[in-house]
Amino acid sequence: MSRFLFIEPFYGGSHKYFADGLIQKSCHEIDLYSLPARFWKWRMRGASVYAVQHIKDLMRYEAIIVSNMLSVSDFKALAGPDLPPVILYFHENQILYPLAEGETEDLHYGFTDFISALCADSIIFNSEFHMKAFLKGIPPFLSRFPDFRPSSSIEKIQTKCQVIPPGCHLDPEPYIPVERPENPVIIWNHRWEHDKNPEDFFEVLFELDSEGIPFSLAVLGERYTTSPEIFSIAEQKLKDRIIHFGYAENYSDYKAILNSGNIVISTAFQENFGISIIEAIGSGNFPLLPNRLSYKEIIPEEFHKFCLYKNKKDLINKLKKLISHYDPQLLRKLVEKNKRYDWNQIIAQYDLYLEQKKNPVNRDFYQDLSI
């Protein structure tokens, strides 16, 4: 058994979910060093310095896994030449992250991602879509700087990249009703932020509500200091439809609400994988997703015509049809295909990858020589 270190400067949401799952399921010994999930800009700038100052004996590990919230260039420079190989995991990237209305872009954070990719020994992306979009986005991103721009080095970065989807905790046999639910539960289980486009989601539900179409609503997902105003509007406007509204305080409550659902919808502008969708499908919810981003990748092609919509009008039509014409056989097939994302199926890819990327030098022997 090999020993690794996972540094997660933003230990919350999908970052926490992935780190905990990998550590729990891997056959390797993986230590975790984490910082709270707040002040993401400060994490990208300061976490590398803090980690080097506070983690004792980095050399005892055979490789170090870091998320993209850590500046790899700063980390490697400060830790010194004997640092074990650094594996960079991209959950998201700041080169392509959409801005909220009124927000001013700071190119330094995208540049940090670019430099981290150059400096990492190897790189994992959570989807093919994410990897290709990041690599394609580098040249136009660099062109926005005033002069003496570095080359994009795409070839150098690309040779270090591999796609391994994050594992998910899925029910082995979720409950799937035989008969059409009279009052189907629609699930929102995404972050309460602008890039998830909650306005379109709730506007669709407002239309169904005005037409008297039967449904109930469960709104889950992480809420930060501020959230789009549409959530408070929807809480009042759809109050007679709501069975849950807010963050589930523990994972068992979250899973119980997912298990009570029938339909999960995304209207996101930004999504690089979609753990929340995979979990919802794994709990027996039929997905309606925009025909863009990583959704075309995580949903098997044979289900695209049922699950992916072109625009808001198409979403409304598909949702109405789904409510009135329930197809348990189709849902069962999709749930079965979705099981390929269970941690028990995915973990072998990570274990093999870590074994291949670890430092070939035996760390105990290396330490003995340096005494």
Coordinates of C-alpha atoms in Angstrom, one line a residue:
M1 CA 0.0 0.0 0.0
S2 CA 1.3 3.4 -1.0
R3 CA 1.0 6.6 0.9
F4 CA -0.3 9.9 -0.6
L5 CA -1.3 13.3 0.6
F6 CA -4.5 15.2 -0.5
I7 CA -4.4 18.9 -0.1
E8 CA -7.8 20.5 -0.4
P9 CA -7.8 24.3 0.3
F10 CA -11.5 24.6 -0.3
Y11 CA -13.0 21.7 1.7
G12 CA -16.7 22.0 0.9
G13 CA -19.3 21.0 -1.7
S14 CA -18.0 18.9 -4.5
H15 CA -14.4 19.4 -3.4
K16 CA -15.1 17.8 0.0
Y17 CA -17.3 15.1 -1.6
F18 CA -14.6 14.0 -3.9
A19 CA -11.7 14.1 -1.4
D20 CA -13.7 12.2 1.2
G21 CA -14.9 9.6 -1.3
L22 CA -11.4 9.0 -2.7
I23 CA -9.9 8.6 0.7
Q24 CA -12.6 6.3 1.9
K25 CA -12.6 4.0 -1.1
S26 CA -9.0 3.9 -2.2
C27 CA -6.8 0.9 -1.4
H28 CA -3.9 3.4 -0.8
E29 CA -3.3 5.3 2.4
I30 CA -4.3 9.0 1.7
D31 CA -3.8 11.7 4.3
L32 CA -6.0 14.8 4.1
Y33 CA -4.9 18.4 4.7
S34 CA -7.8 20.8 4.3
L35 CA -8.9 24.4 4.8
P36 CA -12.5 25.7 5.2
A37 CA -14.5 26.3 2.1
R38 CA -14.5 30.1 2.1
F39 CA -12.6 33.1 0.6
W40 CA -11.8 31.1 -2.6
K41 CA -9.7 33.9 -4.0
W42 CA -7.5 34.0 -0.9
R43 CA -7.3 30.2 -1.0
M44 CA -5.9 30.3 -4.5
R45 CA -3.2 32.9 -3.5
G46 CA -2.4 31.9 0.1
A47 CA -3.1 28.2 0.6
S48 CA 0.2 27.1 -1.0
V49 CA 2.3 29.2 1.4
Y50 CA 0.2 28.1 4.4
A51 CA 0.4 24.4 3.5
V52 CA 4.2 24.4 3.1
Q53 CA 4.5 26.1 6.5
H54 CA 2.2 23.8 8.3
I55 CA 2.5 20.3 6.8
K56 CA 5.4 18.4 8.3
D57 CA 7.6 16.2 6.2
L58 CA 6.1 16.4 2.7
M59 CA 8.8 14.1 1.5
R60 CA 7.3 11.0 3.2
Y61 CA 4.6 10.9 0.6
E62 CA 4.9 9.1 -2.8
A63 CA 2.7 11.8 -4.5
I64 CA 0.6 14.8 -3.5
I65 CA -2.8 15.4 -4.9
V66 CA -4.1 19.0 -4.9
S67 CA -7.2 20.6 -6.2
N68 CA -7.1 23.6 -8.5
M69 CA -7.7 25.9 -5.4
L70 CA -4.0 25.6 -4.7
S71 CA -1.3 27.4 -6.8
V72 CA 1.0 24.6 -7.8
S73 CA 3.8 26.9 -9.0
D74 CA 4.0 28.6 -5.6
F75 CA 3.7 25.3 -3.8
K76 CA 6.5 23.6 -5.7
A77 CA 8.8 26.6 -5.5
L78 CA 8.4 26.9 -1.7
A79 CA 8.5 23.1 -1.0
G80 CA 11.8 22.7 -2.8
P81 CA 13.2 20.3 -5.4
D82 CA 12.8 17.1 -3.4
L83 CA 9.0 17.4 -3.4
P84 CA 7.2 14.3 -4.6
P85 CA 5.1 14.4 -7.8
V86 CA 2.2 16.8 -7.7
I87 CA -1.1 15.6 -9.2
L88 CA -3.5 18.5 -10.0
Y89 CA -7.3 17.8 -10.0
F90 CA -9.4 20.3 -11.9
H91 CA -13.0 20.5 -10.5
E92 CA -13.4 23.8 -12.3
N93 CA -11.2 26.5 -13.8
Q94 CA -11.2 30.3 -13.6
I95 CA -10.4 30.8 -17.3
L96 CA -13.9 29.8 -18.3
Y97 CA -15.9 30.4 -15.1
P98 CA -18.9 32.7 -15.9
L99 CA -19.1 36.0 -14.0
A100 CA -22.1 37.1 -11.9
E101 CA -23.9 40.2 -13.0
G102 CA -22.0 43.3 -12.0
E103 CA -18.9 41.3 -11.1
T104 CA -15.5 42.4 -12.5
E105 CA -13.2 39.8 -13.9
D106 CA -9.7 39.4 -12.4
L107 CA -7.5 37.6 -14.9
H108 CA -5.0 36.6 -12.2
Y109 CA -7.0 33.7 -11.1
G110 CA -7.3 32.2 -14.6
F111 CA -3.6 32.7 -15.0
T112 CA -3.0 30.8 -11.7
D113 CA -4.9 27.9 -13.2
F114 CA -2.8 28.1 -16.4
I115 CA 0.5 28.2 -14.5
S116 CA -0.6 25.4 -12.2
A117 CA -1.3 23.2 -15.2
L118 CA 2.2 24.0 -16.6
C119 CA 3.9 23.2 -13.3
A120 CA 1.9 20.0 -12.2
D121 CA 3.5 16.7 -12.8
S122 CA 0.2 15.2 -13.9
I123 CA -3.4 16.5 -14.3
I124 CA -6.8 14.9 -13.8
F125 CA -10.0 16.5 -15.3
N126 CA -13.5 15.4 -14.1
S127 CA -14.8 15.2 -17.7
E128 CA -13.7 15.2 -21.3
F129 CA -15.8 18.3 -21.9
H130 CA -13.9 20.1 -19.1
M131 CA -10.5 19.2 -20.3
K132 CA -11.2 20.1 -24.0
A133 CA -12.8 23.4 -23.0
F134 CA -9.9 24.4 -20.7
L135 CA -7.3 23.6 -23.4
K136 CA -9.3 25.4 -26.0
G137 CA -9.8 28.4 -23.8
I138 CA -6.1 29.0 -23.0
P139 CA -5.0 30.8 -26.2
P140 CA -7.9 33.4 -26.3
F141 CA -7.4 33.9 -22.5
L142 CA -3.7 34.7 -22.9
S143 CA -4.4 37.0 -25.8
R144 CA -6.2 39.3 -23.3
F145 CA -2.9 40.3 -21.6
P146 CA -1.2 43.5 -22.9
D147 CA 2.2 42.3 -24.2
F148 CA 5.1 39.7 -23.9
R149 CA 2.4 37.0 -23.7
P150 CA 3.7 33.5 -23.1
S151 CA 2.9 30.7 -25.6
S152 CA -0.1 28.7 -24.6
S153 CA 2.0 25.5 -24.2
I154 CA -1.1 23.4 -24.9
E155 CA 0.9 20.4 -26.1
K156 CA 2.9 20.4 -22.9
I157 CA -0.2 20.6 -20.8
Q158 CA -2.2 18.1 -22.8
T159 CA 0.4 15.3 -22.5
K160 CA -0.1 15.5 -18.7
C161 CA -3.9 15.3 -18.8
Q162 CA -6.2 12.4 -18.1
V163 CA -10.0 12.3 -17.6
I164 CA -11.3 10.3 -14.6
P165 CA -14.8 11.1 -13.5
P166 CA -15.4 11.5 -9.7
G167 CA -17.1 8.6 -8.0
C168 CA -20.5 9.1 -6.5
H169 CA -22.4 7.4 -3.6
L170 CA -25.3 5.6 -5.3
D171 CA -28.1 3.4 -4.0
P172 CA -27.7 -0.1 -5.4
E173 CA -31.4 -0.4 -6.0
P174 CA -33.3 2.9 -5.8
Y175 CA -37.1 2.9 -5.5
I176 CA -38.8 3.4 -8.9
P177 CA -42.6 3.7 -8.8
V178 CA -44.5 1.3 -11.1
E179 CA -47.4 3.8 -11.6
R180 CA -47.2 7.4 -12.6
P181 CA -46.8 9.7 -9.5
E182 CA -50.0 11.8 -9.1
N183 CA -48.0 14.7 -7.6
P184 CA -44.4 14.2 -8.9
V185 CA -41.6 15.8 -6.8
I186 CA -39.3 18.0 -8.8
I187 CA -35.7 18.3 -7.3
W188 CA -33.3 21.2 -7.4
N189 CA -30.0 20.1 -5.8
H190 CA -27.5 22.6 -7.1
R191 CA -25.6 25.5 -5.5
W192 CA -27.7 28.7 -5.0
E193 CA -25.5 30.7 -7.4
H194 CA -25.8 32.5 -10.6
D195 CA -23.9 30.0 -12.8
K196 CA -26.6 27.4 -12.0
N197 CA -29.2 29.7 -13.6
P198 CA -32.0 29.3 -11.1
E199 CA -34.0 32.0 -12.8
D200 CA -34.9 29.8 -15.8
F201 CA -35.6 26.9 -13.4
F202 CA -38.2 28.8 -11.4
E203 CA -39.7 30.6 -14.4
V204 CA -40.5 27.2 -15.8
L205 CA -42.1 26.1 -12.5
F206 CA -44.1 29.4 -12.3
E207 CA -45.6 28.6 -15.7
L208 CA -46.5 25.0 -14.7
D209 CA -48.0 26.4 -11.5
S210 CA -50.1 29.0 -13.3
E211 CA -51.5 26.2 -15.5
G212 CA -52.4 24.0 -12.5
I213 CA -50.2 21.2 -13.5
P214 CA -49.6 18.9 -10.5
F215 CA -46.1 18.8 -8.9
S216 CA -44.3 19.3 -5.6
L217 CA -40.9 20.9 -5.2
A218 CA -37.8 20.1 -3.1
V219 CA -35.1 22.7 -3.2
L220 CA -31.7 21.5 -1.9
G221 CA -28.1 22.7 -2.5
E222 CA -25.5 24.8 -0.7
R223 CA -26.3 28.5 0.0
Y224 CA -23.6 31.0 0.6
T225 CA -23.6 34.5 2.1
T226 CA -25.6 35.9 -0.8
S227 CA -27.8 34.1 -3.2
P228 CA -29.9 35.1 -6.3
E229 CA -33.1 36.9 -5.4
I230 CA -35.2 34.4 -7.3
F231 CA -35.0 31.9 -4.5
S232 CA -36.8 34.1 -2.0
I233 CA -39.4 35.0 -4.7
A234 CA -39.9 31.3 -5.5
E235 CA -40.3 30.4 -1.8
Q236 CA -43.3 32.7 -1.6
K237 CA -44.8 32.1 -5.0
L238 CA -44.6 28.3 -4.8
K239 CA -45.1 28.0 -1.1
D240 CA -48.1 25.6 -1.5
R241 CA -45.9 23.3 -3.7
I242 CA -42.8 23.2 -1.5
I243 CA -42.0 20.1 0.6
H244 CA -38.4 21.2 1.4
F245 CA -36.6 24.5 0.8
G246 CA -32.9 24.9 1.9
Y247 CA -29.7 23.1 2.6
A248 CA -30.0 19.6 4.1
E249 CA -28.0 19.6 7.3
N250 CA -26.7 16.1 6.9
Y251 CA -26.1 13.7 4.1
S252 CA -28.8 11.2 5.3
D253 CA -31.4 13.9 5.1
Y254 CA -30.2 14.9 1.7
K255 CA -30.4 11.3 0.4
A256 CA -33.9 10.9 1.9
I257 CA -35.2 13.9 0.1
L258 CA -33.5 12.8 -3.2
N259 CA -35.1 9.4 -2.7
S260 CA -38.6 11.0 -2.4
G261 CA -38.1 12.8 -5.8
N262 CA -39.2 11.9 -9.3
I263 CA -37.6 14.5 -11.6
V264 CA -34.4 16.5 -11.4
I265 CA -33.8 19.6 -13.5
S266 CA -30.7 21.6 -14.3
T267 CA -30.7 24.9 -16.1
A268 CA -26.9 25.5 -15.5
F269 CA -24.7 27.8 -17.5
Q270 CA -21.6 26.2 -16.0
E271 CA -21.1 22.5 -15.2
N272 CA -17.9 20.5 -15.6
F273 CA -19.3 17.1 -14.4
G274 CA -22.6 17.0 -12.5
I275 CA -22.3 15.1 -9.2
S276 CA -25.7 16.4 -8.1
I277 CA -27.3 15.0 -11.3
I278 CA -25.6 11.6 -11.0
E279 CA -26.8 11.3 -7.4
A280 CA -30.3 12.3 -8.3
I281 CA -30.5 9.7 -11.1
G282 CA -29.1 7.2 -8.7
S283 CA -32.0 7.9 -6.3
G284 CA -34.6 7.3 -9.1
N285 CA -35.1 10.8 -10.5
F286 CA -35.5 11.3 -14.2
P287 CA -33.2 14.1 -15.4
L288 CA -34.1 17.1 -17.7
L289 CA -30.8 18.8 -18.6
P290 CA -29.7 21.5 -21.1
N291 CA -28.1 20.1 -24.3
R292 CA -24.7 21.6 -23.5
L293 CA -21.7 21.4 -21.1
S294 CA -20.8 18.0 -19.6
Y295 CA -24.4 16.8 -19.7
K296 CA -24.0 15.4 -23.2
E297 CA -21.2 13.3 -21.8
I298 CA -22.6 12.0 -18.5
I299 CA -26.0 11.0 -20.1
P300 CA -25.6 8.1 -22.5
E301 CA -26.4 9.0 -26.1
E302 CA -29.4 6.7 -26.3
F303 CA -31.1 8.8 -23.7
H304 CA -30.3 12.3 -25.1
K305 CA -33.7 12.7 -26.9
F306 CA -35.5 12.1 -23.6
C307 CA -33.2 13.9 -21.2
L308 CA -31.6 16.9 -23.0
Y309 CA -33.6 20.0 -24.0
K310 CA -32.7 22.7 -26.5
N311 CA -34.2 25.8 -24.8
K312 CA -36.7 26.9 -22.2
K313 CA -39.7 26.1 -24.4
D314 CA -38.4 22.6 -25.0
L315 CA -37.8 22.1 -21.3
I316 CA -41.4 23.1 -20.5
N317 CA -42.7 20.7 -23.2
K318 CA -40.5 17.8 -22.0
L319 CA -41.4 18.4 -18.4
K320 CA -45.2 18.4 -19.1
K321 CA -44.8 15.2 -21.1
L322 CA -42.8 13.6 -18.3
I323 CA -45.4 14.5 -15.7
S324 CA -48.3 13.1 -17.8
H325 CA -46.5 10.1 -19.4
Y326 CA -44.4 8.3 -16.9
D327 CA -42.1 5.6 -18.2
P328 CA -40.6 3.4 -15.4
Q329 CA -38.9 1.1 -17.9
L330 CA -36.9 3.9 -19.4
L331 CA -36.0 5.3 -16.0
R332 CA -34.8 1.8 -14.9
K333 CA -32.5 1.6 -17.9
L334 CA -31.0 5.0 -17.2
V335 CA -30.5 4.2 -13.5
E336 CA -28.7 1.0 -14.5
K337 CA -26.4 2.9 -16.9
N338 CA -25.8 5.5 -14.3
K339 CA -24.2 2.9 -11.9
R340 CA -20.9 3.2 -13.8
Y341 CA -20.3 6.4 -11.8
D342 CA -20.6 4.6 -8.4
W343 CA -17.4 4.9 -6.3
N344 CA -17.2 1.1 -6.3
Q345 CA -16.9 1.1 -10.1
I346 CA -14.7 4.2 -10.4
I347 CA -12.1 3.7 -7.7
A348 CA -10.0 1.1 -9.6
Q349 CA -9.2 3.8 -12.1
Y350 CA -7.9 6.2 -9.4
D351 CA -5.9 3.5 -7.6
L352 CA -4.2 2.4 -10.8
Y353 CA -3.5 6.1 -11.7
L354 CA -2.0 6.9 -8.3
E355 CA 0.2 3.8 -8.5
Q356 CA 1.5 4.8 -11.9
K357 CA 2.1 8.5 -11.0
K358 CA 3.8 8.0 -7.6
N359 CA 7.5 8.7 -7.1
P360 CA 9.6 5.7 -8.2
V361 CA 11.9 6.4 -5.3
N362 CA 11.0 4.6 -2.1
R363 CA 10.4 7.4 0.3
D364 CA 11.5 5.5 3.4
F365 CA 14.8 4.6 1.7
Y366 CA 15.2 8.2 0.5
Q367 CA 14.8 9.6 4.0
D368 CA 17.4 7.1 5.3
L369 CA 19.9 8.4 2.8
S370 CA 19.3 12.0 3.7
I371 CA 20.0 11.6 7.4

